[in-house]
């Protein structure tokens, strides 16, 4: 992760735009040092996927780079990522009804056109990077046929197209959207824009704890190791590592004006990252073993603790506290 | 099903309930789920003036309830993806029966009785197939007799049409699976609709929105005495688009979509939580906890009438004098003036008790 951070820093000046005197510095810092550089990395990684050979061994490193890059922005699910369902077209997971393998099987045995305009109409379950994992790591989908190679190309093209569209929107319009307010605009005040960013962090923590960790954990009596995220590519723990690095980064920026909360969050993330580093279980196979399971549960507890702390101690200071019904409607 | 439950259920259906309550605390006018300061969940009965009549601990977060048409009985449902419901005698909060959704199904938090109270219709999620279902329950024994398609995905609130022969269902369009909690699994493809069905499940009319608004989840509804349906929506699409959140529909007639002026509409943040007609049917109100206000419209034309500020408002009902709403901060407020503060977080819906 240290290496990735250096890449982000190096890119930051390229995409930074001038800060107006009255722009909310927390918002500009999140966009310019957290969001835009990571979007840039995602575009680069998905472009690299497009140029790699179809051979699984050759493609796997590019897949890992792209998945790292996606996971580092996967908490930023608002605005540009949601326009035209771009994020869904990049990442369709979790998939409790196993749509991805079903649709992949159908495409592989059909002769339907995979040209970009046609592939764009295909089910999102088979257009994204989680579908690519099957083609690169699951024996059932790895027979080297021209059709498989064409599908890998179509998916890689789609990923680069979506990533570029998200990055371009952030650069060209959404940065300004988050900094200009009116009674009829998407954000009526800087407090609402801050709330969006705060919510992104909280949603990322929730997703990591309830889904990335929660799905394989299942219950003590019925652990579900096969539900671990990206277990075929042995990335389940890596996903937690990458998202934690990103969530820590945004937490540090959001709390930058509140020394006590900033220090407390830093300490909590230190503990979390220490625990992640100490865990030798890349696919969370340990969920079925009472002792190994505990170590995974601890990650979940720390994430829940950070989430709760941010809700109680950071949200009110940022001016973004939400009510019982407003926070969690139905 | 224990014999006690069967016995009590039989009493309910036959209208032989004792006429004096076990606790003699007076029947509530409203029921609402709530969260207590120590984090537990309750089902609470409120008097017509907003005072607490009873509090009943429930095992998890509640949502809404089906009110018996003639007796002070409600069936209170768990919040989705909960799979339980409690049949409650509202005069003292006693639980008469405890219902469970069958394997492969969960409730959505709403339900409705038939006109003669012999049946109850309950929206459920057939989550392995991603399909909305309406289950049919025999209220003599509170057993599940069967089910039929809701006409869509994610059926949420359901109501009985005034003819007693049709149901109207808000199919929210959002697929979820209990394995992934409340995560929305089909946003790119969601297709909500309002479906009118016969009591045996034949879809007789469906209303859908313009395709550009297919991410506007039709979630809650109310029916006026003449069959006019008001429905409230929750926008899951782009923040910048802000489609209408209130629909008015009479069978066979064109759909009316209503919204306030631009700034007042924008203030709702794309989210309406509850919707009800006034007692005389002339007005319709919807609440927005994310907009911290209730908005009131003309029940016929859909013209915007007024906005009433209320922080974290969601629960909504009415009496003959006006609208009554509740908030996550503990307030129960009559638009006409009275207010009560309780040390509770009122959950999404207030349900009016009949009988």
XYZ file of C-alpha atoms in Angstrom:
685
model
C 0.000 0.000 0.000
C 2.901 2.320 0.639
C 3.759 2.110 -3.045
C 0.223 3.039 -4.068
C 0.263 6.072 -1.806
C 3.360 7.380 -3.490
C 1.666 7.032 -6.845
C -1.290 9.040 -5.546
C 0.920 11.822 -4.232
C 2.817 12.026 -7.463
C -0.403 12.364 -9.414
C -2.107 14.825 -7.138
C -0.584 18.053 -8.528
C -1.509 17.075 -12.073
C -5.223 16.987 -11.414
C -5.534 19.607 -8.688
C -7.475 22.683 -9.658
C -7.226 26.123 -8.002
C -8.910 26.421 -4.625
C -11.227 29.386 -4.308
C -11.031 31.317 -1.103
C -14.509 30.313 -0.005
C -14.342 26.636 -1.027
C -14.727 24.262 1.883
C -11.142 23.018 2.395
C -12.273 19.631 3.680
C -14.228 19.016 0.499
C -11.475 20.210 -1.815
C -8.926 18.096 0.008
C -11.055 14.969 -0.240
C -11.658 15.521 -3.937
C -8.147 16.616 -4.895
C -6.044 14.274 -2.787
C -8.358 11.337 -2.162
C -10.795 10.988 -5.046
C -9.147 12.345 -8.183
C -5.748 10.616 -7.800
C -7.423 7.275 -7.128
C -9.680 7.707 -10.151
C -6.565 8.407 -12.186
C -4.994 5.163 -10.968
C -8.185 3.288 -11.872
C -8.129 4.649 -15.413
C -4.467 3.678 -15.795
C -5.011 0.176 -14.426
C -8.037 -0.543 -16.614
C -6.253 0.803 -19.703
C -3.373 -1.568 -18.914
C -5.804 -4.483 -18.763
C -6.878 -3.740 -22.311
C -3.380 -4.193 -23.666
C -2.489 -7.401 -21.838
C -2.491 -10.770 -23.569
C -5.472 -13.146 -23.116
C -3.343 -15.799 -21.470
C -4.364 -16.081 -17.815
C -0.796 -15.919 -16.479
C -0.123 -12.770 -18.459
C -3.372 -11.097 -17.461
C -3.436 -11.885 -13.773
C -1.019 -9.160 -12.631
C -3.013 -6.554 -14.568
C -6.216 -7.927 -13.051
C -4.792 -7.518 -9.541
C -3.713 -3.942 -10.280
C -7.132 -3.075 -11.632
C -8.924 -4.720 -8.732
C -6.719 -2.841 -6.242
C -7.533 0.380 -8.057
C -11.278 -0.294 -8.115
C -11.402 -1.363 -4.488
C -9.624 1.832 -3.467
C -12.555 3.869 -4.887
C -15.351 1.374 -4.218
C -16.664 3.428 -1.278
C -17.248 6.452 -3.547
C -20.685 5.360 -4.697
C -22.392 8.635 -5.563
C -22.445 11.093 -8.438
C -20.204 10.049 -11.351
C -20.006 6.387 -10.311
C -23.802 6.069 -10.348
C -24.488 7.919 -13.604
C -25.503 5.366 -16.248
C -24.884 2.585 -13.699
C -21.131 2.827 -14.260
C -20.097 1.348 -10.918
C -22.442 -1.597 -11.393
C -20.939 -2.192 -14.815
C -17.496 -2.290 -13.177
C -18.330 -4.334 -10.109
C -21.269 -6.660 -9.672
C -20.783 -8.145 -6.221
C -22.158 -9.562 -3.979
C -24.083 -11.911 -6.177
C -26.248 -14.069 -3.884
C -28.166 -15.617 -6.773
C -24.972 -16.417 -8.716
C -25.949 -14.432 -11.786
C -22.356 -13.813 -12.909
C -21.388 -17.452 -13.601
C -24.787 -18.098 -15.198
C -24.524 -15.189 -17.629
C -20.855 -15.937 -18.364
C -21.756 -19.516 -19.240
C -24.449 -18.299 -21.591
C -22.193 -15.774 -23.335
C -19.338 -18.254 -23.720
C -21.575 -20.740 -25.500
C -23.409 -18.192 -27.672
C -22.328 -16.293 -30.739
C -23.852 -12.962 -29.761
C -21.827 -9.928 -30.793
C -19.348 -8.667 -28.213
C -18.799 -5.337 -29.959
C -18.860 -2.509 -27.397
C -22.323 -1.226 -28.400
C -23.809 -4.726 -28.122
C -21.872 -5.744 -25.037
C -23.110 -2.588 -23.303
C -26.616 -4.110 -23.428
C -25.466 -7.391 -21.874
C -26.312 -8.088 -18.213
C -24.141 -6.091 -15.825
C -23.468 -9.353 -13.999
C -21.046 -10.365 -16.767
C -19.554 -7.023 -17.800
C -17.363 -6.184 -14.848
C -14.173 -7.032 -13.057
C -15.760 -9.691 -10.835
C -16.766 -11.550 -14.009
C -13.177 -11.268 -15.207
C -12.071 -13.141 -12.092
C -13.997 -16.218 -13.245
C -12.303 -16.103 -16.648
C -8.846 -15.865 -15.090
C -9.093 -18.009 -11.963
C -11.958 -20.503 -12.238
C -11.143 -23.740 -14.094
C -14.695 -23.910 -15.379
C -14.211 -20.720 -17.419
C -10.558 -20.882 -18.386
C -10.492 -23.097 -21.476
C -8.500 -20.949 -23.921
C -10.908 -20.391 -26.759
C -11.230 -17.405 -29.102
C -14.634 -16.718 -27.576
C -13.187 -16.454 -24.057
C -10.472 -14.132 -25.302
C -13.030 -11.942 -27.049
C -15.064 -11.801 -23.866
C -11.989 -10.811 -21.822
C -11.370 -8.021 -24.329
C -14.977 -6.864 -24.155
C -14.869 -6.767 -20.352
C -11.533 -4.926 -20.313
C -12.825 -2.370 -22.805
C -15.933 -1.871 -20.720
C -13.879 -1.380 -17.547
C -11.686 1.260 -19.152
C -14.696 3.030 -20.661
C -16.528 3.195 -17.349
C -13.458 4.228 -15.365
C -12.667 6.994 -17.834
C -16.239 8.286 -17.757
C -16.209 8.410 -13.943
C -12.827 10.141 -13.839
C -13.840 12.654 -16.516
C -17.070 13.544 -14.718
C -15.185 14.093 -11.479
C -12.698 16.346 -13.191
C -15.022 18.226 -15.497
C -18.253 18.636 -13.569
C -18.671 16.894 -10.254
C -15.833 18.611 -8.444
C -17.600 21.886 -9.190
C -20.975 20.381 -8.295
C -19.713 19.536 -4.806
C -18.449 23.087 -4.344
C -21.346 25.162 -5.678
C -24.579 25.348 -3.782
C -28.089 26.602 -4.371
C -31.615 25.798 -3.262
C -32.213 23.638 -6.292
C -28.736 22.162 -6.788
C -27.726 18.601 -5.842
C -25.985 20.084 -2.796
C -27.594 23.062 -1.097
C -24.701 23.725 1.258
C -21.187 22.588 2.035
C -22.723 20.643 4.942
C -24.646 18.506 2.452
C -21.535 17.913 0.374
C -19.593 16.981 3.525
C -22.405 14.657 4.448
C -22.061 12.881 1.101
C -18.356 12.304 1.732
C -18.934 11.237 5.313
C -21.634 8.836 4.147
C -19.241 7.371 1.583
C -16.758 6.576 4.345
C -19.439 5.046 6.561
C -20.909 3.029 3.711
C -17.445 1.722 2.900
C -16.926 0.638 6.500
C -20.343 -0.991 6.612
C -19.794 -2.783 3.324
C -16.433 -4.097 4.471
C -17.715 -5.278 7.815
C -21.170 -6.580 6.866
C -20.456 -7.899 3.391
C -16.759 -8.385 2.672
C -16.256 -9.939 6.113
C -19.833 -10.760 7.061
C -20.685 -12.950 4.098
C -17.930 -15.533 4.649
C -18.318 -15.347 8.440
C -21.978 -16.317 8.231
C -22.852 -17.496 11.707
C -20.732 -19.434 14.171
C -22.837 -22.530 13.542
C -22.861 -22.022 9.798
C -19.751 -20.298 8.442
C -19.792 -19.673 4.672
C -16.202 -19.752 3.370
C -17.351 -20.045 -0.239
C -18.989 -16.656 0.009
C -15.662 -14.910 0.556
C -15.120 -12.076 -1.901
C -12.792 -12.985 -4.800
C -11.684 -16.236 -3.143
C -10.824 -17.690 -6.563
C -8.051 -15.137 -6.947
C -7.214 -15.361 -3.216
C -7.960 -11.655 -2.778
C -10.475 -11.767 0.086
C -8.103 -10.365 2.691
C -6.417 -8.092 0.157
C -9.792 -6.424 -0.434
C -9.979 -5.555 3.253
C -6.422 -4.271 3.213
C -6.995 -2.009 0.213
C -10.342 -0.625 1.295
C -9.022 0.017 4.795
C -6.138 2.079 3.419
C -8.618 4.166 1.451
C -11.111 4.553 4.272
C -8.323 5.611 6.595
C -7.255 8.240 4.114
C -10.707 9.800 3.831
C -11.239 9.537 7.607
C -8.028 11.467 8.212
C -9.136 14.255 5.886
C -12.684 14.457 7.207
C -11.388 14.683 10.778
C -8.449 17.009 10.039
C -9.932 19.982 11.911
C -10.666 18.023 15.080
C -7.400 16.945 16.666
C -8.872 14.605 19.274
C -11.069 12.741 16.820
C -8.321 12.671 14.231
C -5.917 11.061 16.693
C -8.500 8.592 17.910
C -9.417 7.526 14.377
C -5.747 7.219 13.492
C -5.191 4.966 16.507
C -8.168 2.803 15.625
C -7.028 2.420 12.020
C -3.506 1.609 13.272
C -4.917 -1.276 15.268
C -7.035 -2.432 12.341
C -4.151 -2.351 9.874
C -1.893 -4.125 12.350
C -4.478 -6.891 12.666
C -4.891 -7.148 8.896
C -1.153 -7.438 8.462
C -0.988 -10.169 11.088
C -3.649 -12.303 9.459
C -2.378 -15.130 7.270
C -5.632 -16.171 5.647
C -5.990 -14.717 2.149
C -9.348 -16.370 1.387
C -10.857 -16.324 4.896
C -10.926 -20.123 4.876
C -10.457 -19.795 8.632
C -14.076 -18.814 9.202
C -14.803 -22.506 9.752
C -12.180 -22.861 12.482
C -13.139 -21.430 15.887
C -9.705 -19.940 16.593
C -8.919 -18.597 13.129
C -12.465 -17.301 12.911
C -11.953 -15.104 15.929
C -9.220 -13.181 14.151
C -11.568 -12.361 11.285
C -14.323 -11.400 13.673
C -11.955 -8.982 15.369
C -11.432 -7.149 12.076
C -15.180 -6.853 11.809
C -15.498 -5.550 15.355
C -12.837 -2.903 14.842
C -14.545 -1.714 11.678
C -17.883 -1.520 13.444
C -16.217 0.371 16.260
C -14.722 2.907 13.846
C -18.105 3.307 12.174
C -19.833 3.926 15.487
C -17.149 6.297 16.688
C -17.404 8.330 13.482
C -21.186 8.481 13.792
C -21.069 9.653 17.397
C -17.941 11.802 17.490
C -17.165 12.962 13.975
C -20.572 13.434 12.327
C -21.837 16.085 14.765
C -18.590 18.061 14.467
C -18.793 17.968 10.676
C -22.369 19.166 10.933
C -23.724 16.057 9.248
C -25.565 14.170 11.995
C -28.603 12.427 10.561
C -31.795 11.368 12.318
C -33.043 7.870 13.036
C -35.423 7.834 10.063
C -33.358 10.012 7.746
C -30.306 7.802 8.143
C -31.982 4.518 7.610
C -35.216 4.728 5.672
C -37.326 1.983 4.180
C -49.252 -23.441 15.944
C -50.105 -23.986 19.614
C -53.637 -24.624 20.695
C -53.630 -21.374 22.659
C -52.824 -19.440 19.532
C -55.450 -21.296 17.574
C -57.989 -20.616 20.285
C -57.198 -16.904 20.449
C -57.002 -16.635 16.708
C -60.431 -18.213 16.495
C -61.757 -15.647 18.933
C -60.387 -12.847 16.792
C -61.993 -14.079 13.663
C -65.354 -14.766 15.217
C -65.500 -11.379 16.874
C -65.871 -12.969 20.309
C -63.148 -10.988 21.970
C -64.035 -9.883 25.470
C -65.362 -6.356 25.350
C -63.476 -5.213 28.439
C -59.718 -5.208 28.192
C -57.442 -7.239 30.433
C -55.685 -4.067 31.460
C -58.403 -1.472 30.905
C -55.961 1.130 29.717
C -58.107 2.309 26.838
C -57.644 1.379 23.223
C -54.968 3.201 21.284
C -55.764 5.219 18.213
C -52.360 4.641 16.622
C -49.652 2.002 16.637
C -46.026 2.699 15.911
C -42.776 0.827 16.238
C -40.026 2.613 18.139
C -36.477 2.309 19.393
C -35.890 2.901 23.089
C -33.020 4.922 24.589
C -31.287 1.697 25.633
C -31.385 0.344 22.094
C -34.240 -2.130 22.354
C -37.287 -2.149 20.111
C -40.935 -1.760 21.017
C -44.355 -1.686 19.546
C -46.210 1.243 21.105
C -49.908 2.086 21.265
C -50.771 5.791 21.292
C -53.997 7.461 22.331
C -55.742 9.893 20.043
C -53.930 12.667 21.905
C -50.485 11.119 21.464
C -50.059 9.569 24.938
C -48.611 6.102 25.337
C -51.236 3.466 26.035
C -48.964 0.436 26.004
C -45.419 -0.574 25.112
C -44.619 -4.058 23.968
C -41.019 -5.256 23.619
C -40.375 -6.890 20.235
C -37.414 -9.016 19.224
C -36.038 -6.715 16.517
C -36.785 -3.485 14.716
C -40.425 -3.132 13.672
C -41.849 -1.306 10.689
C -45.612 -1.048 10.155
C -48.751 -3.032 10.945
C -51.956 -4.342 9.432
C -55.003 -3.008 11.281
C -58.007 -5.298 11.769
C -60.990 -3.590 10.085
C -63.383 -3.835 13.020
C -61.535 -4.980 16.145
C -58.703 -3.329 18.081
C -56.232 -5.835 16.678
C -53.090 -5.165 14.686
C -50.519 -7.435 13.135
C -47.188 -5.711 13.592
C -44.453 -6.637 11.132
C -40.700 -6.733 11.451
C -38.688 -4.371 9.347
C -37.394 -6.059 6.215
C -35.696 -8.442 5.907
C -37.386 -9.533 9.127
C -39.397 -12.717 9.098
C -41.679 -12.258 12.088
C -44.979 -10.581 12.871
C -46.939 -10.258 16.108
C -50.715 -10.279 16.341
C -51.456 -7.795 19.095
C -54.579 -7.019 21.095
C -54.343 -3.257 21.232
C -56.308 -2.850 24.423
C -53.438 -4.167 26.496
C -50.637 -4.989 24.122
C -50.999 -8.726 24.592
C -49.483 -10.837 21.823
C -52.123 -13.232 20.524
C -50.015 -14.990 17.934
C -46.502 -14.895 16.593
C -46.095 -15.400 12.842
C -43.030 -16.461 10.868
C -42.406 -16.209 7.153
C -41.680 -19.645 5.672
C -38.281 -20.802 4.452
C -37.138 -18.797 1.437
C -39.368 -15.803 2.204
C -39.261 -12.704 4.348
C -41.794 -9.968 5.057
C -41.469 -6.361 3.915
C -43.042 -4.785 6.986
C -46.593 -4.217 5.732
C -49.808 -6.205 5.365
C -53.571 -5.774 5.087
C -56.743 -7.556 6.226
C -59.623 -8.497 3.957
C -62.883 -6.573 4.502
C -64.381 -9.378 6.604
C -61.062 -9.845 8.429
C -60.972 -13.550 7.614
C -57.811 -13.168 5.533
C -54.625 -11.207 5.688
C -52.451 -10.376 2.651
C -48.762 -9.916 3.277
C -46.035 -8.827 0.833
C -43.077 -11.190 0.876
C -39.784 -11.591 -0.916
C -39.184 -14.871 -2.757
C -35.511 -14.050 -2.598
C -34.027 -17.080 -4.324
C -36.035 -16.144 -7.404
C -35.939 -12.384 -6.921
C -39.751 -12.147 -7.146
C -42.377 -10.326 -5.117
C -45.134 -12.434 -3.582
C -48.334 -11.782 -1.657
C -49.019 -14.453 0.943
C -52.552 -15.204 2.076
C -53.134 -15.945 5.768
C -56.175 -17.447 7.437
C -56.786 -15.194 10.447
C -58.798 -17.797 12.350
C -55.662 -19.830 12.910
C -53.021 -17.402 11.584
C -51.767 -20.016 9.186
C -50.384 -19.271 5.772
C -52.776 -20.646 3.156
C -50.982 -19.787 -0.055
C -49.401 -17.076 -2.123
C -49.445 -15.362 -5.509
C -47.196 -13.034 -7.466
C -47.300 -9.375 -6.451
C -46.894 -8.347 -10.087
C -43.366 -7.097 -9.582
C -40.206 -7.100 -7.495
C -39.939 -5.761 -3.952
C -43.628 -5.394 -2.968
C -43.773 -3.006 -0.052
C -47.011 -1.402 1.179
C -50.341 -3.052 0.315
C -53.924 -1.829 0.752
C -57.414 -3.134 0.191
C -59.460 -1.250 -2.386
C -62.826 0.116 -1.148
C -64.701 -2.531 -3.157
C -63.165 -5.149 -0.881
C -62.453 -7.246 -3.960
C -59.083 -5.846 -5.035
C -55.690 -5.189 -3.569
C -53.306 -2.445 -4.556
C -49.588 -3.123 -4.133
C -46.579 -0.824 -4.359
C -43.949 -2.960 -6.075
C -40.840 -0.975 -5.199
C -38.804 -2.718 -7.888
C -35.718 -3.273 -5.753
C -34.301 -6.773 -5.423
C -32.673 -7.651 -2.127
C -31.499 -10.902 -0.598
C -31.233 -11.593 3.129
C -27.663 -12.803 2.663
C -26.774 -9.267 1.670
C -29.105 -7.489 4.060
C -30.696 -4.392 2.628
C -28.257 -4.032 -0.231
C -29.971 -3.182 -3.528
C -28.997 -5.800 -6.085
C -30.711 -4.700 -9.279
C -30.635 -0.891 -9.415
C -29.676 -0.717 -13.106
C -32.657 -2.877 -14.030
C -35.212 -1.904 -11.415
C -38.772 -1.442 -12.667
C -41.254 -0.427 -9.971
C -44.997 -0.467 -10.541
C -48.330 0.010 -8.841
C -50.371 -3.180 -9.285
C -54.081 -3.762 -8.771
C -54.896 -7.419 -8.132
C -57.955 -9.488 -7.374
C -57.946 -11.314 -4.048
C -56.784 -14.463 -5.807
C -53.892 -12.725 -7.454
C -54.986 -11.788 -10.967
C -53.342 -8.517 -12.001
C -56.107 -6.304 -13.399
C -54.184 -3.046 -13.900
C -50.600 -1.852 -13.567
C -49.174 1.637 -13.517
C -45.499 2.222 -14.270
C -43.451 5.385 -14.488
C -41.760 6.883 -17.493
C -38.631 4.749 -18.216
C -36.280 7.644 -17.389
C -37.610 7.386 -13.805
C -37.336 3.636 -13.443
C -35.193 4.180 -10.340
C -38.058 5.904 -8.527
C -39.113 3.186 -6.103
C -42.902 3.132 -5.501
C -42.958 2.164 -1.833
C -45.896 3.439 0.186
C -49.522 4.109 -0.564
C -52.930 5.025 0.788
C -56.401 4.568 -0.676
C -59.272 7.050 -0.494
C -62.917 5.989 -0.045
C -63.585 6.474 -3.772
C -60.643 4.267 -4.755
C -58.154 7.028 -5.522
C -54.652 5.825 -4.666
C -51.827 8.066 -3.484
C -48.325 6.627 -3.582
C -44.999 7.927 -2.329
C -41.636 7.210 -3.923
C -37.943 7.003 -3.057
C -35.515 8.083 -5.742
C -32.467 5.825 -6.158
C -31.074 7.547 -9.242
C -28.879 10.536 -9.920
C -29.069 13.242 -7.258
C -29.374 15.946 -9.872
C -32.585 14.650 -11.438
C -35.162 15.015 -8.656
C -38.285 13.419 -10.165
C -41.705 13.773 -8.467
C -42.147 11.686 -5.307
C -45.952 11.630 -5.131
C -48.331 9.859 -7.484
C -52.143 10.022 -7.581
C -54.070 7.425 -9.497
C -57.656 6.315 -10.001
C -58.209 3.071 -11.875
C -58.537 3.529 -15.589
C -57.480 7.181 -15.399
C -54.116 8.753 -16.273
C -51.483 8.935 -13.562
C -50.887 12.331 -11.919
C -47.399 13.026 -10.577
C -47.220 15.866 -8.081
C -44.441 17.979 -6.674
C -43.889 21.251 -4.863
C -42.081 24.236 -6.364
C -38.444 23.601 -7.260
C -36.758 24.557 -3.981
C -39.343 22.880 -1.736
C -39.210 19.767 -3.898
C -35.420 19.697 -3.919
C -35.510 19.920 -0.132
C -36.986 16.411 0.101
C -33.681 14.887 -1.005
C -35.448 12.397 -3.229
C -37.124 10.602 -0.375
C -40.707 10.264 0.834
C -41.412 7.943 3.752
C -45.166 7.745 4.423
C -48.276 8.933 2.602
C -51.891 9.335 3.775
C -55.079 11.038 2.682
C -56.848 13.377 5.082
C -60.044 11.998 6.602
C -62.206 13.903 4.114
C -59.932 12.856 1.260
C -59.409 16.397 0.035
C -55.752 16.499 0.939
C -52.879 14.078 0.819
C -49.708 14.382 2.899
C -46.317 12.745 2.637
C -43.378 12.871 5.025
C -39.700 13.187 4.237
C -37.223 12.448 7.038
C -34.386 13.398 4.699
C -36.119 16.700 3.966
C -37.212 17.276 7.568
C -40.740 18.155 6.516
C -44.223 17.016 5.662
C -45.701 18.235 2.398
C -49.419 18.498 1.744
C -51.093 18.381 -1.679
C -54.596 18.557 -3.075
C -55.966 15.005 -3.131
C -57.587 15.446 -6.544
C -55.394 17.775 -8.572
C -52.085 17.125 -6.851
C -51.536 20.872 -6.408
C -48.952 21.652 -3.727
C -50.565 23.246 -0.686
C -47.995 23.595 2.083
C -44.807 22.303 3.700
C -44.638 21.700 7.452
C -41.124 21.540 8.933
C -40.401 18.643 11.316
C -36.945 17.211 11.955
C -36.645 13.504 11.045
C -40.386 13.152 10.453
C -41.618 9.873 8.985
C -44.643 8.345 10.743
C -47.900 9.775 9.410
C -51.605 9.362 10.056
C -54.699 11.520 10.345
C -57.815 12.125 12.362
C -60.892 14.159 11.445
C -59.119 17.389 12.427
C -55.939 16.943 10.395
C -52.655 15.123 9.922
C -50.659 13.576 12.761
C -46.968 12.818 12.379
C -44.129 11.338 14.411
C -40.371 11.830 14.346
C -37.147 10.019 15.116
C -36.582 12.607 17.851
C -39.616 11.409 19.819
C -42.219 13.975 18.812
C -45.827 13.109 18.055
C -47.490 16.182 16.595
C -50.979 16.991 15.388
C -50.909 19.551 12.624
C -53.787 21.280 14.364
C -51.731 22.042 17.450
C -51.159 19.409 20.129
C -47.765 17.783 20.561
C -46.287 15.086 22.786
C -42.612 14.339 23.360
C -41.567 10.803 24.237
C -38.140 9.354 25.020
C -38.399 7.111 21.956
C -37.271 7.165 18.365
C -40.487 6.713 16.405
C -39.965 4.402 13.483
C -41.138 4.859 9.894
C -44.903 4.414 10.207
C -47.921 5.211 12.364
C -50.851 2.901 11.756
C -54.380 3.845 12.684
C -56.178 1.259 14.807
C -59.760 0.440 13.833
C -62.497 -1.083 15.930
